[in-house]
Coordinates of C-alpha atoms in Angstrom, one line a residue:
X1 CA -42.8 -42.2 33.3
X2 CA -40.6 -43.2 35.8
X3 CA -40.9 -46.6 37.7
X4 CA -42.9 -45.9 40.9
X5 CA -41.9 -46.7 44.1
X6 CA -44.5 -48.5 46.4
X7 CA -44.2 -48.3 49.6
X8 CA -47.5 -50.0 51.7
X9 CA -48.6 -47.4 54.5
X10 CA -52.0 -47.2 56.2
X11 CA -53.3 -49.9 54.1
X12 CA -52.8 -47.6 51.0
X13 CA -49.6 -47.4 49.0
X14 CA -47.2 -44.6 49.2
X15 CA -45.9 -43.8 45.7
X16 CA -43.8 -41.4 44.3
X17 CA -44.6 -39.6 41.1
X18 CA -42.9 -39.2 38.2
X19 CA -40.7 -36.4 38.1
X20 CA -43.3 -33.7 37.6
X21 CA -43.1 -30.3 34.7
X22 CA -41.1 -28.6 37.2
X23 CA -38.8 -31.4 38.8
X24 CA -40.7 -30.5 42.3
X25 CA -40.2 -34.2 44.5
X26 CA -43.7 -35.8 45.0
X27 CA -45.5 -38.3 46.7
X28 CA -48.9 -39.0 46.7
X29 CA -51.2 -41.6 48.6
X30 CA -52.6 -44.5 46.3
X31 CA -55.0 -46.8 46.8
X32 CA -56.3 -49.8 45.0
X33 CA -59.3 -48.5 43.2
X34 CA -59.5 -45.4 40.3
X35 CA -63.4 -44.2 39.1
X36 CA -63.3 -42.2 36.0
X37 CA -65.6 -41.0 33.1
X38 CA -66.4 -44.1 31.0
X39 CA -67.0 -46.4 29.0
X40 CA -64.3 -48.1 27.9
X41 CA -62.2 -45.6 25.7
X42 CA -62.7 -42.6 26.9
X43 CA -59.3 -40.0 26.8
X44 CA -60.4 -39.8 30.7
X45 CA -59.0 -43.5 30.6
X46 CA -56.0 -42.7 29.5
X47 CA -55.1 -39.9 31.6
X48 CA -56.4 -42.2 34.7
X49 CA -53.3 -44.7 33.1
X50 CA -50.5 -41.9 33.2
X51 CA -51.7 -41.3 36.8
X52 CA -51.6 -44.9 38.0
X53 CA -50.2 -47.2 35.9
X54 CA -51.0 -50.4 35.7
X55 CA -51.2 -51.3 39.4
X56 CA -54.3 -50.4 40.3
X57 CA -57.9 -51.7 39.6
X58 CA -60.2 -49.3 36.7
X59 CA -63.6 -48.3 37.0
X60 CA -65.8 -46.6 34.2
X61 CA -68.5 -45.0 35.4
X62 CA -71.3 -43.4 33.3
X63 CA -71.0 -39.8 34.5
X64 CA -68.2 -37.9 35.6
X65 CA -70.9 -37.0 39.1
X66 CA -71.2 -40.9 39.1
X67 CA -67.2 -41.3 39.5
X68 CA -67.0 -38.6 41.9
X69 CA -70.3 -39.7 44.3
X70 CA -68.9 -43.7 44.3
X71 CA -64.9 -42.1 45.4
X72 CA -66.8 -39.9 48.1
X73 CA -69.1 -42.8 49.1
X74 CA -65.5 -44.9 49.9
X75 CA -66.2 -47.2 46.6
X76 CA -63.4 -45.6 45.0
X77 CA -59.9 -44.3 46.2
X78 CA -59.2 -41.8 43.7
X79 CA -61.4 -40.5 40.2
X80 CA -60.4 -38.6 37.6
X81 CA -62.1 -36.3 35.7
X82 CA -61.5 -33.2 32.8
X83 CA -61.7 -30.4 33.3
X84 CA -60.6 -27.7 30.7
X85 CA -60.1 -28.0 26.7
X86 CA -58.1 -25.5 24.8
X87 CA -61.1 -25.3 21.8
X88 CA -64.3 -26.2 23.8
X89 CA -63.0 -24.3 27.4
X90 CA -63.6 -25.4 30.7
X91 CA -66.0 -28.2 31.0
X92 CA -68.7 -26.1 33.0
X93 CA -70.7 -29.1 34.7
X94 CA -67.2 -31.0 35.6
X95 CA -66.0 -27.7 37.5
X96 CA -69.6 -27.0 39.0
X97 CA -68.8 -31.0 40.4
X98 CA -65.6 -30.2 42.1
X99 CA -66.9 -26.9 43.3
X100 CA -70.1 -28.8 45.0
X101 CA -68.0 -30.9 47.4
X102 CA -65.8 -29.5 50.4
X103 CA -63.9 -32.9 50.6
X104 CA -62.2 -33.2 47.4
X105 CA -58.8 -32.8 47.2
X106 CA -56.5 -32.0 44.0
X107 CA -53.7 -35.1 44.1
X108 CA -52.4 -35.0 40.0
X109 CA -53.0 -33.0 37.2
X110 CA -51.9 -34.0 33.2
X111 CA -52.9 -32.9 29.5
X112 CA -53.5 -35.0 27.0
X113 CA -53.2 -34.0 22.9
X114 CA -57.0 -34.8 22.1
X115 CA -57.4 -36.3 18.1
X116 CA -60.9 -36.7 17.3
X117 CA -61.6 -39.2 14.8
X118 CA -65.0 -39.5 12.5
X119 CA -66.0 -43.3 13.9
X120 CA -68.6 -45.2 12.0
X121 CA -69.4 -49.3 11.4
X122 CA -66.9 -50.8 8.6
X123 CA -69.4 -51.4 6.0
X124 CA -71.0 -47.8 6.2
X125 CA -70.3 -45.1 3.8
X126 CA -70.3 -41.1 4.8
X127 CA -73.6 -40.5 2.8
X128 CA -74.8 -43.3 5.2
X129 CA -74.6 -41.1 8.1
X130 CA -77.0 -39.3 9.4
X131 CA -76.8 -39.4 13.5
X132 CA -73.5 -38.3 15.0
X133 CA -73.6 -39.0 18.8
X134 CA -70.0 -38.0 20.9
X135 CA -69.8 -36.0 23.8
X136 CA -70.4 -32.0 24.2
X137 CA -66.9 -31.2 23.6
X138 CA -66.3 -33.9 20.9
X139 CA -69.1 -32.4 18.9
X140 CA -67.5 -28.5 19.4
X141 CA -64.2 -29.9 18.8
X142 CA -65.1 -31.2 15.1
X143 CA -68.0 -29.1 14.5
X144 CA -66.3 -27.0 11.5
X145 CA -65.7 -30.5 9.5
X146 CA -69.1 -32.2 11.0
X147 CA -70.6 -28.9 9.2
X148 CA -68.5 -29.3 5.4
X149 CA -68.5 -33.0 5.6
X150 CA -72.2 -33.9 6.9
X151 CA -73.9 -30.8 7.0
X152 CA -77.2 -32.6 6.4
X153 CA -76.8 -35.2 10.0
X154 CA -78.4 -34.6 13.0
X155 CA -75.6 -34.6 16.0
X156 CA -76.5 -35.9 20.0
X157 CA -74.7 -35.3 23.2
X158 CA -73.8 -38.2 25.3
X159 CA -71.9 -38.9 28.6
X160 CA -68.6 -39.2 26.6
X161 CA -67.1 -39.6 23.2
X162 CA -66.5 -43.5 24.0
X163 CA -69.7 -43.8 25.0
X164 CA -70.9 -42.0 21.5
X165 CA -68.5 -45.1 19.6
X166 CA -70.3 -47.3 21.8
X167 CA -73.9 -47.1 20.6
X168 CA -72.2 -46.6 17.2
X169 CA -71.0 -49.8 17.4
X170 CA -75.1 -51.0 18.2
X171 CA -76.9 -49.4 16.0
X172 CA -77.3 -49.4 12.4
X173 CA -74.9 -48.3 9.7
X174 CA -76.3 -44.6 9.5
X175 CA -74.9 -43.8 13.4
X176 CA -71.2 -42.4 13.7
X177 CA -69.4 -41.2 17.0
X178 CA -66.6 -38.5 17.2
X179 CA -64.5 -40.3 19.4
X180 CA -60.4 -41.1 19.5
X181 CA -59.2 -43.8 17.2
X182 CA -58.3 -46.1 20.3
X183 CA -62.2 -46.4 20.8
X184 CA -62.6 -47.8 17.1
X185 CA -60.9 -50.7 18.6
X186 CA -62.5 -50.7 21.6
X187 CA -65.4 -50.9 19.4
X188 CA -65.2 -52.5 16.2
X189 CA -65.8 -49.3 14.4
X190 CA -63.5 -48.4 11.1
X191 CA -61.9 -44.6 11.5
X192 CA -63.5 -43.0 8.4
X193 CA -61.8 -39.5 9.0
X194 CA -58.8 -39.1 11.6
X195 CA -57.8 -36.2 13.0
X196 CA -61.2 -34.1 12.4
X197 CA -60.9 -31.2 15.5
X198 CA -60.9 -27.9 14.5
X199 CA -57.1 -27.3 16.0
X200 CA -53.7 -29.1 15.8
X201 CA -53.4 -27.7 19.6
X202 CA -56.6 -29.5 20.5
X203 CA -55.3 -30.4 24.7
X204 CA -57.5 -31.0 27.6
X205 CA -56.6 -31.0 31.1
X206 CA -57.3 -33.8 34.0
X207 CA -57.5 -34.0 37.2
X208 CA -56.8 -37.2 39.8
X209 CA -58.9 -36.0 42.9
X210 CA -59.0 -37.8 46.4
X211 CA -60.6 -37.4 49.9
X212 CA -57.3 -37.5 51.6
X213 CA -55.8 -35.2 53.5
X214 CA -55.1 -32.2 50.7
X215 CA -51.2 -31.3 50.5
X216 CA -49.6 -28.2 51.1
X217 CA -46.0 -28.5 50.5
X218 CA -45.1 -26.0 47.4
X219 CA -45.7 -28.0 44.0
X220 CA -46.4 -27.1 40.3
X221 CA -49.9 -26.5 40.5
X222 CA -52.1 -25.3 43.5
X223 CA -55.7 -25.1 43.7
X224 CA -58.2 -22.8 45.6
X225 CA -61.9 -21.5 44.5
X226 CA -62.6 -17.9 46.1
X227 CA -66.1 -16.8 46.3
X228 CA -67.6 -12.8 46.6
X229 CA -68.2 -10.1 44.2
X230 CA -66.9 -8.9 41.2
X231 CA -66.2 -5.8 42.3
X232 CA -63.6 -7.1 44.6
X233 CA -62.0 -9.4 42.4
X234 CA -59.1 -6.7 41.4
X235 CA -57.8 -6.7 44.9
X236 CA -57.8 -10.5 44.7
X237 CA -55.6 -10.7 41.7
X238 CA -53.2 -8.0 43.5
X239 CA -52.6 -10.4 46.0
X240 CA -51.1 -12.9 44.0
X241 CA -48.4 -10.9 43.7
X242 CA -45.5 -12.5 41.6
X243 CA -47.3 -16.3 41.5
X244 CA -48.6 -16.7 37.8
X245 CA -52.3 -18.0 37.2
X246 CA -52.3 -21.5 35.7
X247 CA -56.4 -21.5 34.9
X248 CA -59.3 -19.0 36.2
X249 CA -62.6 -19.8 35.9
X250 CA -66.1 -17.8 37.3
X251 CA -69.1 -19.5 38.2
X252 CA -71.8 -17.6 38.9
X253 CA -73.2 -18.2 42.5
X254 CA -76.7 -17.9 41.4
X255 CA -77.7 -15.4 44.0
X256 CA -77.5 -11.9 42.7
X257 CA -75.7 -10.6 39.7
X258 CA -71.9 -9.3 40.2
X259 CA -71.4 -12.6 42.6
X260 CA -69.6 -15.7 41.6
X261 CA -66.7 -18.1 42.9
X262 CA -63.8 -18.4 41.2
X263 CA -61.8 -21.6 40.9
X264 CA -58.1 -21.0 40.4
X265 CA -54.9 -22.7 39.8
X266 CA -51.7 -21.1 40.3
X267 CA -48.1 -22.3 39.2
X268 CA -45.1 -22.7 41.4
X269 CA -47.1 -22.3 44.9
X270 CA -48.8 -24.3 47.7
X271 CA -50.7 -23.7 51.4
X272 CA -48.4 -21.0 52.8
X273 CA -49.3 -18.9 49.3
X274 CA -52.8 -19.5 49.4
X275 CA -53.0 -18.2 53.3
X276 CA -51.6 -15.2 52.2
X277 CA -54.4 -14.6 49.3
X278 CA -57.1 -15.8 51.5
X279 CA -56.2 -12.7 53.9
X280 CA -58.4 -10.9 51.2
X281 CA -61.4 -9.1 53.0
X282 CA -65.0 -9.7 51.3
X283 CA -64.2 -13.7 49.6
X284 CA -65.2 -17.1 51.2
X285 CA -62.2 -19.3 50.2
X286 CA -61.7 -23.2 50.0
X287 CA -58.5 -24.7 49.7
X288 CA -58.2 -28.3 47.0
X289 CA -54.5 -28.8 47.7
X290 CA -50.9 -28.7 45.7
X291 CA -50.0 -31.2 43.5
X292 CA -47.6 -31.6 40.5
X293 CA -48.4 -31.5 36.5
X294 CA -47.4 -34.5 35.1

């Protein structure tokens, strides 16, 4: 990435990105402080680092609602989060988080390749193993080889797959974590199988949100969430007209069947394009903000 340039404003830091996917100029607002989806280790670490650098101050929180709640609550600047994975999907509860809040803004977006490693203590064995703890998406990732390799292990969800490494790394020898290979040395743990997800295209998308004021000049990546009934939802995608969908995803609204809100990212677009679609009779529509994909 490019060298930013810091420039103080406000009290914050006015920075400008690195060139983004599609060479749009960008500047985004920057604080001192970044939340995001720990422990130590986690892939949401290291997409926090390509957003920020090395200039700011880290924060691993627990639970991705944890890292959102202490931003909001003014502990935080910025969080980041996942969002979507190209084997496990969208990461239901993650969207269900942004979709809760109405003063989240969208400031960054990046994908990360995502190798899942087999993690266990250096002196066990694989016919030691009989717990696998990672997160959700770890544990879909590598389920095929969890299934030839350890067919007989019991596997648990937890917050993250660093966070799986980490109570590895305290229990005994018969505990293993799917987590990356930089948490095996984050965690004293040996790698006993790299590489373990079911695909070579194995990516998952982040998000750097904010509660600043959400941009609207025309960037990479805009995001809106539209909410009303499925039966309308063909007139919706008509109004995109030429603009090409990045990401749709339906939640349902929990009221009757048929109704949901959508959350949707379109390339090559910004505020004036989501006016436009929001002209749509029979939706209720929230606006996150434009930003570049870095």
């Amino acid at each position: 990435m490019k060298k930013l340039l810091v420039i103080i404003l406000f009290g914050l830091s006015l920075v400008s990105c690195a060139t983004s996917q599609n060479n749009y100029e960008w500047t985004r607002l920057t604080g001192e402080t970044v939340s995001y989806l720990g422990p130590e280790g986690t892939y949401t670490g290291q997409a926090a680092k390509l957003f920020f650098g090395d200039d700011v101050a880290y924060y691993a929180e627990k639970t991705v609602s944890d890292a959102v709640a202490s931003m909001i609550s003014g502990k935080y600047d910025f969080a980041v989060i996942p969002q979507e994975n190209t084997v496990g999907g969208p990461v239901t509860a993650y969207i269900d988080e942004l979709l809760s809040h109405d003063d989240i803004s969208v400031v960054c977006e990046t994908e990360l390749v995502i190798d899942q490693a087999l993690l266990m203590k250096k002196e066990a064995e694989l016919v030691d193993i009989t717990l696998v703890c990672s997160h959700e998406q770890g544990l879909i990732q590598g389920k095929k080889w969890l299934e030839e390799n350890l067919p007989f292990a019991h596997t648990q969800i937890v917050s993250s797959t660093a966070e799986g490494a980490r109570l590895a790394s305290i229990s005994d020898k018969s505990v293993a974590a799917v987590a990356s290979a930089a948490a095996a040395d984050v965690y004293d743990l040996k790698v006993y199988a790299p590489r373990i997800q079911e695909s070579d295209a194995n990516r998952t998308r982040f998000y750097a949100l904010s509660t600043g004021e959400k941009r609207r000049e025309r960037a990479d990546r805009m995001l809106f969430s539209a909410k009303g009934n499925i039966s309308d939802f063909p007139k919706l995608i008509k109004a995109f007209g030429a603009l090409k969908p990045a990401a749709i995803t339906a939640r349902p609204l929990k009221t009757n069947l048929g109704e949901y809100i959508w959350l949707i990212e379109l390339k090559d677009s910004g505020y004036d394009e989501f006016l436009k679609i929001s002209n749509v009779d029979g939706f209720e529509f929230k606006y996150y903000g434009s930003f570049p994909l870095i």
